[in-house]
PDB file of C-alpha atoms in Angstrom:
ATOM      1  CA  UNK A 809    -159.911  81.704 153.885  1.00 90.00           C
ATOM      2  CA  UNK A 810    -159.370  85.154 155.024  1.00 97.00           C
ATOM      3  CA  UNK A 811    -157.025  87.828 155.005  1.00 97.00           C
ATOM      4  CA  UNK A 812    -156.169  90.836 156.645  1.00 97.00           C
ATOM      5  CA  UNK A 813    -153.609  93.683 156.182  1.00 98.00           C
ATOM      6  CA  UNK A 814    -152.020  95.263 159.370  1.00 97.00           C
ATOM      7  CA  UNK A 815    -149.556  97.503 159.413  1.00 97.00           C
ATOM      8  CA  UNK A 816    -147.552 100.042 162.263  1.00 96.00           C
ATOM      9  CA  UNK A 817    -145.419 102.948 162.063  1.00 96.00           C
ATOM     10  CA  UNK A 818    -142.662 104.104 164.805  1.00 96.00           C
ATOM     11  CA  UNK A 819    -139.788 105.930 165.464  1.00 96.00           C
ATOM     12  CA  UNK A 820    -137.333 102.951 165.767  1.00 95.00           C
ATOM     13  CA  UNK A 821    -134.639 102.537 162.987  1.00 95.00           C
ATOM     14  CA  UNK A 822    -135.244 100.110 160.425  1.00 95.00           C
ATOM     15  CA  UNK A 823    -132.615  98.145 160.721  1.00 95.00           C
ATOM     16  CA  UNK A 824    -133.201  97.849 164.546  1.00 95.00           C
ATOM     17  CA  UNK A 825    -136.623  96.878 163.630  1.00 96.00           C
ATOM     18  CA  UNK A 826    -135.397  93.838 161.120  1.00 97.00           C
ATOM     19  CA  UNK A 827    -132.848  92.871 163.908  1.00 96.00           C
ATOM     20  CA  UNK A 828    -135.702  92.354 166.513  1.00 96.00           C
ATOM     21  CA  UNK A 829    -137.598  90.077 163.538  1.00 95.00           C
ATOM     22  CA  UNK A 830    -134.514  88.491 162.611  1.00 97.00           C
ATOM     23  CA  UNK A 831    -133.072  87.909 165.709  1.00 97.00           C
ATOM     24  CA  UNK A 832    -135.713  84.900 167.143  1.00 97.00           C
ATOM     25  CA  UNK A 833    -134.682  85.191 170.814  1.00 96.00           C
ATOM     26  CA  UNK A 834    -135.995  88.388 170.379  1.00 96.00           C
ATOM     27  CA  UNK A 835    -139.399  87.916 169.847  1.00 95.00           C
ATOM     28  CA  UNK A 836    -140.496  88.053 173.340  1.00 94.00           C
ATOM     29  CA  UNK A 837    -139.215  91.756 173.464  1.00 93.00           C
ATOM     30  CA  UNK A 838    -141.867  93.081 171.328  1.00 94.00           C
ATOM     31  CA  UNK A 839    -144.303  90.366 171.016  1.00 93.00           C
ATOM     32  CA  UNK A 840    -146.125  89.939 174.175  1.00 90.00           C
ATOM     33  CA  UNK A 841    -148.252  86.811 173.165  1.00 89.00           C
ATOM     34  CA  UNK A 842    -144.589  85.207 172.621  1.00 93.00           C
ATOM     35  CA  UNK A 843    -143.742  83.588 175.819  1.00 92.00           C
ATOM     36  CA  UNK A 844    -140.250  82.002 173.724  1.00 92.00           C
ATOM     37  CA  UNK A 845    -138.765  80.794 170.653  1.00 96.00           C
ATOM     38  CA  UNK A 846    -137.472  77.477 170.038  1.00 96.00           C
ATOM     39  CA  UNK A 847    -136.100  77.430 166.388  1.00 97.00           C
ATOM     40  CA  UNK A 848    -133.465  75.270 164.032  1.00 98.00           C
ATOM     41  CA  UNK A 849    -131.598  78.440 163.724  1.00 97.00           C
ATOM     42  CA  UNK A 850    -131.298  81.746 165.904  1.00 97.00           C
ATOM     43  CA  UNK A 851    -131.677  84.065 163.082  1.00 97.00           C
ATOM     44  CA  UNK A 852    -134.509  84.219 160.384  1.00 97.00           C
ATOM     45  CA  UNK A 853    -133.794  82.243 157.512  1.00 98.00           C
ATOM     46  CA  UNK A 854    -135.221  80.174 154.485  1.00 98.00           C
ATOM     47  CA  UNK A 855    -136.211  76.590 156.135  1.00 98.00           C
ATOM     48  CA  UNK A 856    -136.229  77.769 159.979  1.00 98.00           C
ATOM     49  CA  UNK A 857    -138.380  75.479 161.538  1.00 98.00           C
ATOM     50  CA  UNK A 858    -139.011  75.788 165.601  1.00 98.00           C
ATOM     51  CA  UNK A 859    -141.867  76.433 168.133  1.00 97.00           C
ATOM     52  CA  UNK A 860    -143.348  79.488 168.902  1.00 95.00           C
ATOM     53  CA  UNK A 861    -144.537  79.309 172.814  1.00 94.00           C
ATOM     54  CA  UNK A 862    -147.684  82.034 173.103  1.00 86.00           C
ATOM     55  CA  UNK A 863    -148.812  82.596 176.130  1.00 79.00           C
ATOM     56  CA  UNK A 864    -152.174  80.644 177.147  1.00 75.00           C
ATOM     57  CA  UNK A 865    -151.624  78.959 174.041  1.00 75.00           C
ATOM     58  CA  UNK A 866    -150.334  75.268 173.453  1.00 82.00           C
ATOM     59  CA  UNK A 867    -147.107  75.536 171.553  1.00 93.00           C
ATOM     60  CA  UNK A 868    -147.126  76.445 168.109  1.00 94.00           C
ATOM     61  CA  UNK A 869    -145.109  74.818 165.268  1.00 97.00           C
ATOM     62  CA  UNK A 870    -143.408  76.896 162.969  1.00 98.00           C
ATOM     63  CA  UNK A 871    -141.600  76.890 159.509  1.00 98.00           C
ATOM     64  CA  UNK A 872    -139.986  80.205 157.489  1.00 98.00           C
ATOM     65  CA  UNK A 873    -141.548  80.232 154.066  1.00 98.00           C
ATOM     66  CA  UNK A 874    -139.715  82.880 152.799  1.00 98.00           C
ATOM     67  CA  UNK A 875    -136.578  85.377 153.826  1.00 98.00           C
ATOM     68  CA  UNK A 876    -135.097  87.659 152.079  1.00 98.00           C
ATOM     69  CA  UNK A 877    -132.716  90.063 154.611  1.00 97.00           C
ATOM     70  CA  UNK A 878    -131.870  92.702 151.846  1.00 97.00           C
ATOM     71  CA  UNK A 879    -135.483  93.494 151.090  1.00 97.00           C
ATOM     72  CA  UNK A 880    -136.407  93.044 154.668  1.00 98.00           C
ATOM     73  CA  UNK A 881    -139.580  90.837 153.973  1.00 98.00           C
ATOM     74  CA  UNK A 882    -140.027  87.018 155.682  1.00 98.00           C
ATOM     75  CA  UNK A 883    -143.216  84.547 155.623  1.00 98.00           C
ATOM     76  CA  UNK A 884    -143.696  81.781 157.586  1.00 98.00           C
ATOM     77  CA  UNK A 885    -146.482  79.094 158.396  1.00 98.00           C
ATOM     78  CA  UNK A 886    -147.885  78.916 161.601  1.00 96.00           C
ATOM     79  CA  UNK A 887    -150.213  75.230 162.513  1.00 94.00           C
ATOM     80  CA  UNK A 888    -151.996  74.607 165.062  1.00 88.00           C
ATOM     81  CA  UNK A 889    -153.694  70.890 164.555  1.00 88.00           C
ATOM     82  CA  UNK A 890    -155.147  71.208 161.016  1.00 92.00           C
ATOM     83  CA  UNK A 891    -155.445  75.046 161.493  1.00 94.00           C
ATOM     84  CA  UNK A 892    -152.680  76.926 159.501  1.00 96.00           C
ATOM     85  CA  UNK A 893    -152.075  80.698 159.388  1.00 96.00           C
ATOM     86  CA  UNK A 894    -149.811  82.201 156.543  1.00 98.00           C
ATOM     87  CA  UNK A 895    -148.218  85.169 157.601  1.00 98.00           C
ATOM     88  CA  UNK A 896    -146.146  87.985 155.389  1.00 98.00           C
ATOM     89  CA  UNK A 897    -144.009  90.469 157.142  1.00 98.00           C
ATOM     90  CA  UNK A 898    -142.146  93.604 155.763  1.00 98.00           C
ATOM     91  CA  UNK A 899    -140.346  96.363 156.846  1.00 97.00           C
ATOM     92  CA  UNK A 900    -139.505  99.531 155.709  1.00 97.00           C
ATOM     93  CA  UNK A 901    -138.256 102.901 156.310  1.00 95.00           C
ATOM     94  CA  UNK A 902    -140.012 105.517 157.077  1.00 93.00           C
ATOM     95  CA  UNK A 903    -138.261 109.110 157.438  1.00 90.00           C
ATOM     96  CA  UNK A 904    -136.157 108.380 160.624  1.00 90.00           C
ATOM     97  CA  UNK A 905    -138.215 105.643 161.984  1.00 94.00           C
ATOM     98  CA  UNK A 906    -139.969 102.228 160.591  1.00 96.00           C
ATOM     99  CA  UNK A 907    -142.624 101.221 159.233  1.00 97.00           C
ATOM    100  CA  UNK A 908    -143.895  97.184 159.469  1.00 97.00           C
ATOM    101  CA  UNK A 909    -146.568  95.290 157.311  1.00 98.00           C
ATOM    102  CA  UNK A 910    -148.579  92.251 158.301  1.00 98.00           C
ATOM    103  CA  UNK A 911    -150.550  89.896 155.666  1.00 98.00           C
ATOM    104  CA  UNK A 912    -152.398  87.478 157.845  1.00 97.00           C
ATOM    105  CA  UNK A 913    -154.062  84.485 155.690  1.00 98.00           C
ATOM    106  CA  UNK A 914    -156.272  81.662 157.444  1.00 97.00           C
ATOM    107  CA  UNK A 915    -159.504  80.624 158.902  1.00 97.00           C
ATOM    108  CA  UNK A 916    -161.745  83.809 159.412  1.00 97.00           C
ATOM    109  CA  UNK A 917    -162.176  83.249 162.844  1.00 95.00           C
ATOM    110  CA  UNK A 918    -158.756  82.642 163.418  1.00 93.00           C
ATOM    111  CA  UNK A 919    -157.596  85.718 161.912  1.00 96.00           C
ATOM    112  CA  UNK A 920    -160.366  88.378 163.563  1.00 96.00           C
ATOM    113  CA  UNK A 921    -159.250  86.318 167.002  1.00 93.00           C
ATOM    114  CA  UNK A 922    -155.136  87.210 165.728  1.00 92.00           C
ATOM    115  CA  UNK A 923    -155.616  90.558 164.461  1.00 95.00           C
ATOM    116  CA  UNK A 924    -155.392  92.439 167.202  1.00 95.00           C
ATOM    117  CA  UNK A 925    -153.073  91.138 169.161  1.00 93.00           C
ATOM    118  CA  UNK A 926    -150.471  91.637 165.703  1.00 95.00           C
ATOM    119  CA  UNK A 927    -151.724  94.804 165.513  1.00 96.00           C
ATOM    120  CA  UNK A 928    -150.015  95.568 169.305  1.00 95.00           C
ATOM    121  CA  UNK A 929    -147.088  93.243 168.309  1.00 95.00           C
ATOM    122  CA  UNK A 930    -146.256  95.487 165.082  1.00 96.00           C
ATOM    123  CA  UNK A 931    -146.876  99.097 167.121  1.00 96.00           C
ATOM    124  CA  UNK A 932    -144.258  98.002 170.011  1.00 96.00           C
ATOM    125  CA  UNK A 933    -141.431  96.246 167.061  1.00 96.00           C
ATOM    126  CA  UNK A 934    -141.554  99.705 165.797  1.00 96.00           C
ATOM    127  CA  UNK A 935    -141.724 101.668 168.765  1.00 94.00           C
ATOM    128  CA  UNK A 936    -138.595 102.967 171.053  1.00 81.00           C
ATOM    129  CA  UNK A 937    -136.665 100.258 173.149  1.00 65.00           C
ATOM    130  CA  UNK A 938    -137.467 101.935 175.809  1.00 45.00           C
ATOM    131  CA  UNK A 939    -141.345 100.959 175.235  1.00 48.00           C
ATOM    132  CA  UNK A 940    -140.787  97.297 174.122  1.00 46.00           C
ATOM    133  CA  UNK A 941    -137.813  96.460 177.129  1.00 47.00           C
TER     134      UNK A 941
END
């Protein structure tokens, strides 16, 4: 198993940052490998399970690990077939802008393939809404 740290900086607010994680129709805003959401729930929470639809990419189940709103941190577990990727999110302030962490955990190959396209996810979550809308 592998892991990798990611992590972006921007001048968006924090809590306009958390609202665009928490808020799962949102996804697609900042995420451009996210297509939709389909989801148990339309806000992050404990138990969420749904379908993430990536573009070029069959859909992929889904299920929150972990939330916790007043530190700003979620996990979930994302399958696809037998492969599973574990990923930890934060967010945090950072003078008058953000700052968001990524922990991804799961087959090597999978997670050098991932990287960089959560890499560009994380830079436009933080950025301005004019740059993600």
């Amino acid at each position: 198993m592998a892991v990798r740290r990611i992590e972006a900086r921007g001048p968006a607010p924090v809590e306009e940052v958390w609202d665009r994680y928490a808020t799962l129709a949102r996804w697609p805003e900042w995420s451009p490998q996210i297509s939709r959401v389909q989801a148990s729930a339309d806000q992050l929470a404990l138990g969420v399970r749904g379908t993430v639809y990536a573009v070029g990419v069959v859909p992929l189940p889904f299920t929150v690990t972990s939330c916790r709103p007043e530190a700003r941190t979620w996990s979930w577990q994302v399958r696809l077939g037998p492969v599973t990727l574990d990923l930890d999110h934060a967010v945090y302030a950072a003078g008058s802008g953000s700052r968001s962490t990524l922990s991804l955990a799961g087959p090597a190959l999978v997670v050098a393939a991932y990287a960089p396209l959560a890499q560009l996810a994380l830079r436009r979550l933080c950025a301005d809404a004019a740059v993600t809308g």
